[in-house]
Short mmCIF file of C-alpha atoms and ligand atoms in Angstrom, two decimals:
data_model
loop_
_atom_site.label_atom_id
_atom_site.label_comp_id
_atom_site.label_asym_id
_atom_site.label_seq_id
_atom_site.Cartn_x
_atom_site.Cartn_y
_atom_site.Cartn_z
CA UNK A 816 -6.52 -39.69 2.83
CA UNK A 817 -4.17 -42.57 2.53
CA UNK A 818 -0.30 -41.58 2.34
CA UNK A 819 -0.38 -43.06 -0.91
CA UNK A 820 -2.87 -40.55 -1.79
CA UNK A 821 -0.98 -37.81 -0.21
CA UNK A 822 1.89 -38.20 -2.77
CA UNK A 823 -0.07 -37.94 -5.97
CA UNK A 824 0.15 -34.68 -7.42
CA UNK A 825 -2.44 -31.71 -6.67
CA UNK A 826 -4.61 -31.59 -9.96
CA UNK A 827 -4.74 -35.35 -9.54
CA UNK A 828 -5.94 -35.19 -6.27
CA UNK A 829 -8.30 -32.41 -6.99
CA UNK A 830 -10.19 -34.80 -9.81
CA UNK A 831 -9.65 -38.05 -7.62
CA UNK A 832 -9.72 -37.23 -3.39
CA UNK A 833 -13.57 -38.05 -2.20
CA UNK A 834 -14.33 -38.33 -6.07
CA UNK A 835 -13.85 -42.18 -6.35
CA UNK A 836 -16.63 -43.64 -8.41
CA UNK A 837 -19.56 -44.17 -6.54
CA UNK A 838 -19.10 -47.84 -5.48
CA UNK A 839 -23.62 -48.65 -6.17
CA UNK A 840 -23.27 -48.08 -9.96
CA UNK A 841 -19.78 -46.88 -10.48
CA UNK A 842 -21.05 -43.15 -11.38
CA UNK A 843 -17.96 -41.33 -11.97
CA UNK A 844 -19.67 -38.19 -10.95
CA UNK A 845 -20.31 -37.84 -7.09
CA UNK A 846 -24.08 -38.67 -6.13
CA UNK A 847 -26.29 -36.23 -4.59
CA UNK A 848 -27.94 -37.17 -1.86
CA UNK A 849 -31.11 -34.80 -1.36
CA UNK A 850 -32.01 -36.35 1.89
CA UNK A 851 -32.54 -35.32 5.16
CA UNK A 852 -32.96 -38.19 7.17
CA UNK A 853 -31.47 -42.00 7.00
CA UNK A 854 -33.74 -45.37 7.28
CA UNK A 855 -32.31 -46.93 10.86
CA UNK A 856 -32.53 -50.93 11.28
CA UNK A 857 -33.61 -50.76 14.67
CA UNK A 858 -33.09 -48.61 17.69
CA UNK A 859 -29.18 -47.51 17.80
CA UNK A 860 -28.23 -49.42 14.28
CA UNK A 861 -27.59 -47.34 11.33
CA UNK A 862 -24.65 -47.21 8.74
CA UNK A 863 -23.07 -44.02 9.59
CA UNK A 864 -25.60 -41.78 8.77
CA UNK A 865 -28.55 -40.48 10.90
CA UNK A 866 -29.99 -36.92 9.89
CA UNK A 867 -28.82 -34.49 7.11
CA UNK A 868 -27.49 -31.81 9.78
CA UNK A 869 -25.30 -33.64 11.14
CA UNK A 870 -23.47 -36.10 7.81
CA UNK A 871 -24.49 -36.69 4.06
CA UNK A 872 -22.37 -38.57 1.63
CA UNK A 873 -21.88 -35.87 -0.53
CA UNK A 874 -20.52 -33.29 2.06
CA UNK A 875 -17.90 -35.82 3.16
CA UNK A 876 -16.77 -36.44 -0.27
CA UNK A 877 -15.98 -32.45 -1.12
CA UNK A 878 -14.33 -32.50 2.92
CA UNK A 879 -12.76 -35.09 2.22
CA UNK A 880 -11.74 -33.58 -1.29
CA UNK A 881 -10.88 -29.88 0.47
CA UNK A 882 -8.97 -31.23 3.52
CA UNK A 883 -6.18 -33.47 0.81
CA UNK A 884 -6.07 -29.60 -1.45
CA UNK A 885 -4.95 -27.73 1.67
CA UNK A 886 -3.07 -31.01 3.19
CA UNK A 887 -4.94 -30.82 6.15
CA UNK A 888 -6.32 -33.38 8.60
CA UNK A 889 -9.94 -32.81 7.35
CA UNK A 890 -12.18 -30.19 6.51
CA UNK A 891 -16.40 -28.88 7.62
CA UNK A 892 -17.95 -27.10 5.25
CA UNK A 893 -20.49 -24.55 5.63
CA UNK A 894 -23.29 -22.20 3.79
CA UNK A 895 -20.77 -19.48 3.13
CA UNK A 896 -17.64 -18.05 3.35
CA UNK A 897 -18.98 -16.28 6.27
CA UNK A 898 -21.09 -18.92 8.49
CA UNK A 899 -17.17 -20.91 8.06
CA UNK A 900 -15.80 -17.65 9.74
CA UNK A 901 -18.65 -17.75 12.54
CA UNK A 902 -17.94 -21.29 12.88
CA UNK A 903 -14.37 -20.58 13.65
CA UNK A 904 -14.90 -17.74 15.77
CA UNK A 905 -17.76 -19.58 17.83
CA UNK A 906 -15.38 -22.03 19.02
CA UNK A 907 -14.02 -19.86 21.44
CA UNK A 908 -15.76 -18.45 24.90
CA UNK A 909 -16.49 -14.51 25.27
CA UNK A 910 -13.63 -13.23 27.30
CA UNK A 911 -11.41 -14.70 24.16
CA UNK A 912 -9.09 -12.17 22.50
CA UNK A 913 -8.64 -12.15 18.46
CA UNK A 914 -5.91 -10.72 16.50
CA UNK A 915 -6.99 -10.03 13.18
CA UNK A 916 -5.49 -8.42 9.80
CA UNK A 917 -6.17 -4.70 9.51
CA UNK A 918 -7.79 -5.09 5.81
CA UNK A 919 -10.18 -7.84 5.84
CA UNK A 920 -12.88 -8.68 3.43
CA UNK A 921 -15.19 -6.02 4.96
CA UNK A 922 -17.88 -8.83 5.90
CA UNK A 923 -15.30 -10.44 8.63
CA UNK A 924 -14.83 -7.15 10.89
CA UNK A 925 -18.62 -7.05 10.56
CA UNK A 926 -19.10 -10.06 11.85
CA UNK A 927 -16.78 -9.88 14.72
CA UNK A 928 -17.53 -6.09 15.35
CA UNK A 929 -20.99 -5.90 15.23
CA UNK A 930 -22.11 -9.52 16.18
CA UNK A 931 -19.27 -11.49 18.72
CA UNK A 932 -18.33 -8.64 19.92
CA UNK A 933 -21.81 -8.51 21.69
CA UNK A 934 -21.50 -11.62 23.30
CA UNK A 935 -18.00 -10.38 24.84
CA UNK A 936 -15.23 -11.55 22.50
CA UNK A 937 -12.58 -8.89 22.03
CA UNK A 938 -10.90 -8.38 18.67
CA UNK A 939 -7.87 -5.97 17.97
CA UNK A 940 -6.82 -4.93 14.15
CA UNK A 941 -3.50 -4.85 12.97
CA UNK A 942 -1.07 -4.45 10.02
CA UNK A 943 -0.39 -8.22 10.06
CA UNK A 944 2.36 -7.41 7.06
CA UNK A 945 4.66 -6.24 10.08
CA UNK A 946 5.11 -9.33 12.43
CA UNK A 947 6.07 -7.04 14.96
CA UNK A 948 3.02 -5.73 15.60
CA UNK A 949 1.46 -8.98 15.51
CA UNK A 950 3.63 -9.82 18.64
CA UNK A 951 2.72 -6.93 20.36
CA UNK A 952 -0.80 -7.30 20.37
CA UNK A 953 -0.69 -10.60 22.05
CA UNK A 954 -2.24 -10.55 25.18
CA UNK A 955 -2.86 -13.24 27.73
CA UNK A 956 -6.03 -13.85 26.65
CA UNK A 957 -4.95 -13.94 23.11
CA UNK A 958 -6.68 -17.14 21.52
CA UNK A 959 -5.96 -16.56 17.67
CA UNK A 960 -4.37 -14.65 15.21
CA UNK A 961 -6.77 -14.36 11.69
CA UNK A 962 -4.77 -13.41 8.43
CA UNK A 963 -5.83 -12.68 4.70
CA UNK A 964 -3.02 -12.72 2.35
CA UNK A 965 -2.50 -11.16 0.27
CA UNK A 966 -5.08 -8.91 1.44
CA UNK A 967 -8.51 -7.80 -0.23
CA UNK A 968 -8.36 -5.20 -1.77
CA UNK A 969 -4.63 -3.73 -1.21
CA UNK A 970 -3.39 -6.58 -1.71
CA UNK A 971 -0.50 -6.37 1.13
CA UNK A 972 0.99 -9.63 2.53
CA UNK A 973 1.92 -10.91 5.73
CA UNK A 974 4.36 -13.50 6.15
CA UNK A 975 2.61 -16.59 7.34
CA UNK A 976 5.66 -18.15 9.00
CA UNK A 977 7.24 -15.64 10.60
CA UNK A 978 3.60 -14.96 12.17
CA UNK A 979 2.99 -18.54 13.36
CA UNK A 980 6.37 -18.92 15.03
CA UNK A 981 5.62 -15.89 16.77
CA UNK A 982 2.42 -17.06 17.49
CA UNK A 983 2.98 -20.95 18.39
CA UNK A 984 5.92 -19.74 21.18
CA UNK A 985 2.52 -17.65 22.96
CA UNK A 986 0.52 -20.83 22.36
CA UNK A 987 -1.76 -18.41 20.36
CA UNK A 988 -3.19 -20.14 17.06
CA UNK A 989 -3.15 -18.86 13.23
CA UNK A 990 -5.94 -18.80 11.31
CA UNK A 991 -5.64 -17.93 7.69
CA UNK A 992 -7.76 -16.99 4.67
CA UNK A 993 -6.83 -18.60 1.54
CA UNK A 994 -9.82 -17.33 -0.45
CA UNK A 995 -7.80 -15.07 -2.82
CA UNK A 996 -5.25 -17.79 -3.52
CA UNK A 997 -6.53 -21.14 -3.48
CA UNK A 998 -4.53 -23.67 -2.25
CA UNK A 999 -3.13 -24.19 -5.32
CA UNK A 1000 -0.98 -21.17 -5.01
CA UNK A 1001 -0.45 -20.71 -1.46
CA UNK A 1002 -0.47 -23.38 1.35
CA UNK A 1003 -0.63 -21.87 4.65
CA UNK A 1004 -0.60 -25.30 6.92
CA UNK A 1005 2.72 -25.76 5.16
CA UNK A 1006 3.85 -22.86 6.41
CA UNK A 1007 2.78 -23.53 10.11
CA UNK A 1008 -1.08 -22.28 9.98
CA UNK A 1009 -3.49 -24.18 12.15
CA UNK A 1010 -6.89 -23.81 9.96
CA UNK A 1011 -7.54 -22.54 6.85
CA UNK A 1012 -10.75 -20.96 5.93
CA UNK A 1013 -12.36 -20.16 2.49
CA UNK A 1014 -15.21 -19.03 0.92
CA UNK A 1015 -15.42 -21.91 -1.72
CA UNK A 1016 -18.12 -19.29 -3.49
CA UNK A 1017 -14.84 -17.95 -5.21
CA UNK A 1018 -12.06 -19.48 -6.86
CA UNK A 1019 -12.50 -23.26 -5.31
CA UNK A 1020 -16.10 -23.38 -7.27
CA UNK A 1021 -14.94 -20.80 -10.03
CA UNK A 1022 -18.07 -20.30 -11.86
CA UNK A 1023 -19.84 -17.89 -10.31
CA UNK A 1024 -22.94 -20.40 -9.16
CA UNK A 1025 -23.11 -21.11 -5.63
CA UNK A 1026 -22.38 -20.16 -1.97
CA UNK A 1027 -20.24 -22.06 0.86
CA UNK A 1028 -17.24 -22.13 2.98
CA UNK A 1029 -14.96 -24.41 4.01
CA UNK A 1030 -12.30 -24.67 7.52
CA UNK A 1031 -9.80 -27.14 6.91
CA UNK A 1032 -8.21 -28.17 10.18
CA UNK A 1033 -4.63 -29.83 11.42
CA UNK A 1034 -6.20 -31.43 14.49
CA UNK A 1035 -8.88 -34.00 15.69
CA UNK A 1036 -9.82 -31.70 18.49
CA UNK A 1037 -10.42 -28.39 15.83
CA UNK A 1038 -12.44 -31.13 13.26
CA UNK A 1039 -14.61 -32.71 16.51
CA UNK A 1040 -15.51 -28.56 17.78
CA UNK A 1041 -16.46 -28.06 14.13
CA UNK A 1042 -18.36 -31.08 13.76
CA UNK A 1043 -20.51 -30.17 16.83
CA UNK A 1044 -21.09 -26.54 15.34
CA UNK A 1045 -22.52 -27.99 12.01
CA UNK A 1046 -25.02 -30.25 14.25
CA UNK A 1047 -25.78 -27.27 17.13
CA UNK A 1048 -26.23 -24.47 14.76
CA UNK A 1049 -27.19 -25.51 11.35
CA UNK A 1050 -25.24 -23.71 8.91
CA UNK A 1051 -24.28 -26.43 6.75
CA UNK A 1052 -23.85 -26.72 2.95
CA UNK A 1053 -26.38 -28.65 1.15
CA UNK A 1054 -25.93 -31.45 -1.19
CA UNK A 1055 -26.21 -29.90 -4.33
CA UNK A 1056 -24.21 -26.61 -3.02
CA UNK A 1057 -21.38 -29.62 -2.07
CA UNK A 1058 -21.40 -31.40 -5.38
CA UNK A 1059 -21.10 -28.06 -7.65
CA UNK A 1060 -17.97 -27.65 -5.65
CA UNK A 1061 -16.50 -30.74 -6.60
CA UNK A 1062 -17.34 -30.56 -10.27
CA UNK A 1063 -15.67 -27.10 -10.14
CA UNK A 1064 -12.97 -27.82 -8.25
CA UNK A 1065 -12.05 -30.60 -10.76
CA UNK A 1066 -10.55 -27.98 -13.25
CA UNK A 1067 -8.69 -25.44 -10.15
CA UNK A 1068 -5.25 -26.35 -11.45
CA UNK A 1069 -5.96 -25.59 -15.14
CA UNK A 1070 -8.31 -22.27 -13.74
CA UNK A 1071 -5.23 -21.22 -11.68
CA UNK A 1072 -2.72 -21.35 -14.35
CA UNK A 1073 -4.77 -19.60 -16.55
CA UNK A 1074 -6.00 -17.16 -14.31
CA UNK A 1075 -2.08 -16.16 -13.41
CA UNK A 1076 -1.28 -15.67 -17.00
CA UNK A 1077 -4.08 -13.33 -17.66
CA UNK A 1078 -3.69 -12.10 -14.34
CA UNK A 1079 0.00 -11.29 -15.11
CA UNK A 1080 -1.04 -9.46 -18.48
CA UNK A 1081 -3.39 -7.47 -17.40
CA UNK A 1082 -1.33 -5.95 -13.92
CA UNK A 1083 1.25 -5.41 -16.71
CA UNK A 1084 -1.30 -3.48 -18.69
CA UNK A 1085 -2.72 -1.65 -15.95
CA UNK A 1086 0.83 -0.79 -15.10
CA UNK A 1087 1.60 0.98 -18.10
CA UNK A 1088 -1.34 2.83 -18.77
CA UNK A 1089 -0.95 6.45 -18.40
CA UNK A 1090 -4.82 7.08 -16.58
CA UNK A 1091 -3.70 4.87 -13.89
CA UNK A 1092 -1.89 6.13 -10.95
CA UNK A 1093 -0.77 2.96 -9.83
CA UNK A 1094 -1.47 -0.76 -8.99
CA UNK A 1095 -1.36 -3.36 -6.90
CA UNK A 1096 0.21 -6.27 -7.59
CA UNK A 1097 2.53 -9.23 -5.93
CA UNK A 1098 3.43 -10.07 -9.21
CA UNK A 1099 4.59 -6.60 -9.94
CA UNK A 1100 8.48 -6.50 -9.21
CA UNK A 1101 7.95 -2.78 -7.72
CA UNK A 1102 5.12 -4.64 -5.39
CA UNK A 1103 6.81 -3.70 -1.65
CA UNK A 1104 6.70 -7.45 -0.85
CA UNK A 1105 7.26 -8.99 -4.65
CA UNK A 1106 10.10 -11.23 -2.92
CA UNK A 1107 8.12 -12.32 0.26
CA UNK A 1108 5.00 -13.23 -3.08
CA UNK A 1109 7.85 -15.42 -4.62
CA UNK A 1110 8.64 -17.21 -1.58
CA UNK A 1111 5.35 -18.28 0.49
CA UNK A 1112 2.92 -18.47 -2.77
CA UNK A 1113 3.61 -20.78 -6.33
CA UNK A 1114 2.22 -17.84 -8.24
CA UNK A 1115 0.55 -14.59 -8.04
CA UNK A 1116 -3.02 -14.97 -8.95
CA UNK A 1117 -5.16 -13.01 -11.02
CA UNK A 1118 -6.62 -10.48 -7.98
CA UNK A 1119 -5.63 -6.57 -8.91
CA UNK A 1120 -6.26 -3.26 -8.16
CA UNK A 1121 -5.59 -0.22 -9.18
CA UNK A 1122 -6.17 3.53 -8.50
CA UNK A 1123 -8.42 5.66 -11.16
CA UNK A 1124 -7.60 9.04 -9.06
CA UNK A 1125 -11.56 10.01 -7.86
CA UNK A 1126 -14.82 8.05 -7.58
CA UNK A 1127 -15.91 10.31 -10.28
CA UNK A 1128 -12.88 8.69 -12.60
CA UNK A 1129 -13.64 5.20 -11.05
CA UNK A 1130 -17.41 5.22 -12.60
CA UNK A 1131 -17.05 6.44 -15.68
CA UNK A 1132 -14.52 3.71 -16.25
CA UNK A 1133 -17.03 0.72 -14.68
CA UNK A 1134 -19.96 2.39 -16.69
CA UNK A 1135 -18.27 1.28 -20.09
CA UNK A 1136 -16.88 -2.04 -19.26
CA UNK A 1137 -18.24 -4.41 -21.38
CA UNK A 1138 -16.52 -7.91 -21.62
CA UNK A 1139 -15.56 -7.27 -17.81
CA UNK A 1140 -18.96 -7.64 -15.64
CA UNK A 1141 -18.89 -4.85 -12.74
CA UNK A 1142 -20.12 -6.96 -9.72
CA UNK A 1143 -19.34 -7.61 -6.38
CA UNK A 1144 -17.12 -11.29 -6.03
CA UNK A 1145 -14.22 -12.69 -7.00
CA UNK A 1146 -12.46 -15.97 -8.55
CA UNK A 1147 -14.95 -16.97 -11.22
CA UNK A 1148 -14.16 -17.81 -15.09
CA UNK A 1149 -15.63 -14.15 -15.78
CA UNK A 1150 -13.85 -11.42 -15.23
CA UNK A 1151 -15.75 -9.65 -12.08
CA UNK A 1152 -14.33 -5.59 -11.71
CA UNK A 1153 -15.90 -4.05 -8.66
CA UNK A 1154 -15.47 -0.99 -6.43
CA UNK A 1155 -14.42 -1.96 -2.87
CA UNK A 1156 -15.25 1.80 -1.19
CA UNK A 1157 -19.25 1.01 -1.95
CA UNK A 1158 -19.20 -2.30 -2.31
CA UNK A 1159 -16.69 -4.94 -0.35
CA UNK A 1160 -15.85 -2.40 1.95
CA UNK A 1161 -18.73 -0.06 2.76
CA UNK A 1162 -19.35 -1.49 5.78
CA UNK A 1163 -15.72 -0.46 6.29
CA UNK A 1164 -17.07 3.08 6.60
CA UNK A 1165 -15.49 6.29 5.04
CA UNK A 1166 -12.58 6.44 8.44
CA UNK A 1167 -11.44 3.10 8.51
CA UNK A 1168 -10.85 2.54 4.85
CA UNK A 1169 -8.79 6.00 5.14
CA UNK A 1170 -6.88 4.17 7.84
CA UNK A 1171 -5.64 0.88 5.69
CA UNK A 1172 -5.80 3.42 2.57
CA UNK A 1173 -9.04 2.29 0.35
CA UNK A 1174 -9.50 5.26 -1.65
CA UNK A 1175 -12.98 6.37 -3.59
CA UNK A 1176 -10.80 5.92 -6.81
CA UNK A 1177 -9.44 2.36 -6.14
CA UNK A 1178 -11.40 -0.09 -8.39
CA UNK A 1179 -10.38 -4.16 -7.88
CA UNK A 1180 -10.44 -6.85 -10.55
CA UNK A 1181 -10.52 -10.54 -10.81
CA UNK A 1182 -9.33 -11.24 -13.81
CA UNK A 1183 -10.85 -14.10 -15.38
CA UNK A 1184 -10.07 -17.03 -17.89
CA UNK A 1185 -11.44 -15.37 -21.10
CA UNK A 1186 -9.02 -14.55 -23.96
CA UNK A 1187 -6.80 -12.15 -22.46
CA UNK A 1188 -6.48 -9.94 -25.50
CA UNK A 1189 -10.29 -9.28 -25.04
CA UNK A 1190 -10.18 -8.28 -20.95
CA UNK A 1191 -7.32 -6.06 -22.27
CA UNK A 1192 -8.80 -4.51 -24.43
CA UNK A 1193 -12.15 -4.05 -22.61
CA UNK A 1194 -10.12 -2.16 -19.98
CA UNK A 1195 -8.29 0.21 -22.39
CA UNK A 1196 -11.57 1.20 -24.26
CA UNK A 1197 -13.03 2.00 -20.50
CA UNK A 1198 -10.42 3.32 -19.43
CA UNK A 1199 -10.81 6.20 -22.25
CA UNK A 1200 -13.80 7.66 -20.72
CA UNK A 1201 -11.77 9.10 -17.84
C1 PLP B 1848 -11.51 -13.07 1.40
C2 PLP B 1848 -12.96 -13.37 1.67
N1 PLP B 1848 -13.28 -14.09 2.75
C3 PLP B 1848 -14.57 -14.38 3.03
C4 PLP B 1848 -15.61 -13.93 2.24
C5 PLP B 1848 -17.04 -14.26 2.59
O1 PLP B 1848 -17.50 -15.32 1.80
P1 PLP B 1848 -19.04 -15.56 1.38
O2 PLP B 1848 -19.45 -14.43 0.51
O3 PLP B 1848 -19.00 -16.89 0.70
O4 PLP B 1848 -19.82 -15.59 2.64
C6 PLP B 1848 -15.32 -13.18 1.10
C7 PLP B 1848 -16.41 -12.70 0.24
O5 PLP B 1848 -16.21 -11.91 -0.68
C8 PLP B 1848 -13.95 -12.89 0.80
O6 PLP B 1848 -13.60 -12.17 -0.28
#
């Protein structure tokens, strides 16, 4: 990205960054290149591009797109959300220590519990809302400190730069997932972050169609490790995956917006209702950290929860929603409602979401971009079956 670039606004670099029109035919719609190899000239001459593994035109274009959203350096996408959390974690050695939140999407401690921990990385779990206890878990093997936040599904936050100062002055780096955010609300490499990782499955693509992940980096040396992981193991994103991502991320401003307002109606909603026992909200001025929300993100997002009292309550409601679509996911134009205890988080298992405080009656909701009188409604005529 040129500095030039780098001063135009965000939705304009969202339609423009890595979207230029294709300079063969002037396409203003990124090509797809279904390829996976490259015609060579002769032995050691090609221009740029060799085998699908390691480059293709349209992957650079949405990395090049995703690294100017998060103002980073550049960006590797992967398959998912997930293989972009491997990626990250593979770059270290066993022996490695890893700091991570205490309410991750139940998929990361799954990875790192049941998978790297086998090959001898260690990983401790925190409260990353108190930076205290982020400090006191560093070790001196400590290699990196991974945050969600706010967090899925309690939706607690943890202040991003009061954890990388602590952090940088034990040369220990900060790793942060932006997923429930985007980076249109909430810039962690602003705030002193060194990667950023998403699953560009949810809000980034917003429609509900396709897979991937994306680290954005704010060094050569993070961007050249990654680079090598995409060619040595293989979980890249393929060209269609890539180019569905940057038709969707096109409209992320205009989704964003919208998705706060209705997300800000509905918590409000929720919040007065007299079958729910309470919500959670950054938006919400009784939400513990509602000043902390103002400060570090541009707004709050259309992620809530809220507690129905039993699992017993929590069905009946889900069983009548009807404009709402009860599925697992987040951040597409459809409102997606979902039930972390058997769903996000039953791999979680019944003690540890008692110990970050998941309950059986806690349902989660990503409100979407339909009329908001409509989602409102939906909710209050389910909401009368408990
Ligand atoms: C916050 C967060 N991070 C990572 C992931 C994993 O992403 P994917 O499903 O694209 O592998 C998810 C999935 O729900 C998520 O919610």
């Amino acid at each position: 990205m040129t500095a030039k670039e780098k001063e135009k606004g965000f939705a304009t670099r969202a339609i423009h960054v890595g979207q230029e029109p294709d300079p063969l035919t002037g396409a203003v719609s990124v090509p797809i290149y279904p390829t996976s190899t490259y015609v060579q000239e002769e032995i050691g001459k090609n221009r740029g591009y060799e085998y699908a593994r390691v480059s293709n035109p349209t992957r650079d274009r949405l990395e090049e797109n995703l690294a100017s959203l998060e103002g980073g350096i550049g960006s590797k996408v992967f398959a998912s959300g997930m293989a972009a959390i491997n990626a990250i974690a593979t770059m270290f050695k066993s022996g490695d220590h890893v700091i991570c939140g205490h309410n991750l999407y139940g998929g990361t401690p799954r990875l790192f519990n049941q998978v790297l921990a086998n090959f001898g990385m260690e990983f401790t779990y925190v409260d990353t809302s108190d930076v205290n206890k982020v400090e006191r878990a560093i070790r001196k093997n400590t290699r990196m400190v991974f945050v969600e936040t706010p967090t899925n599904p309690l939706m607690a936050l943890s202040d991003l730069q009061a954890i990388t100062k602590v952090c940088h002055a034990r040369k220990v780096e900060v790793v942060v997932d932006n997923t429930f955010m985007s980076p249109y609300f909430q810039q962690p490499l602003a705030l002193g972050a060194d990667m950023v990782v998403h699953s560009t499955t949810k809000f980034l693509n917003g429609h509900s169609d396709g897979l991937g992940g994306v680290v954005v980096c704010t060094k050569k040396e993070q961007l050249e490790k990654l680079a090598f992981l995409q060619k040595a193991a293989g979980a890249i994103l393929s060209p269609f995956e890539c180019w569905i991502i940057l038709r969707g991320v096109k409209t992320l401003a205009v989704r964003m917006e919208q998705h706060d307002r209705n997300g800000r109606a509905v918590a409000g909603f929720l919040a007065n209702h007299k079958k729910v026992r309470g919500v959670f909200y950054p938006g919400l001025s009784d939400h513990p950290q509602h000043e902390l929300a103002k400060r570090q993100m541009s707004g709050f997002g259309s992620m809530i929860s809220f507690e129905t009292g039993s699992l017993k309550n929590a069905n009946k409601m889900l069983r009548k929603v009807r404009v709402c679509s009860l599925a697992e996911s987040l951040g597409g134009v459809e409102t997606l409602i979902s039930h972390p205890a058997t769903m996000t988080h039953a791999a979680v298992g019944p003690d540890g979401r008692k110990k970050i405080g998941i309950t059986d009656g806690m349902v989660r909701i990503s409100v979407g971009v339909e009329d908001v009188d409509d989602i409102i409604s939906d909710l209050d005529q389910a909401l009368d079956a408990i």
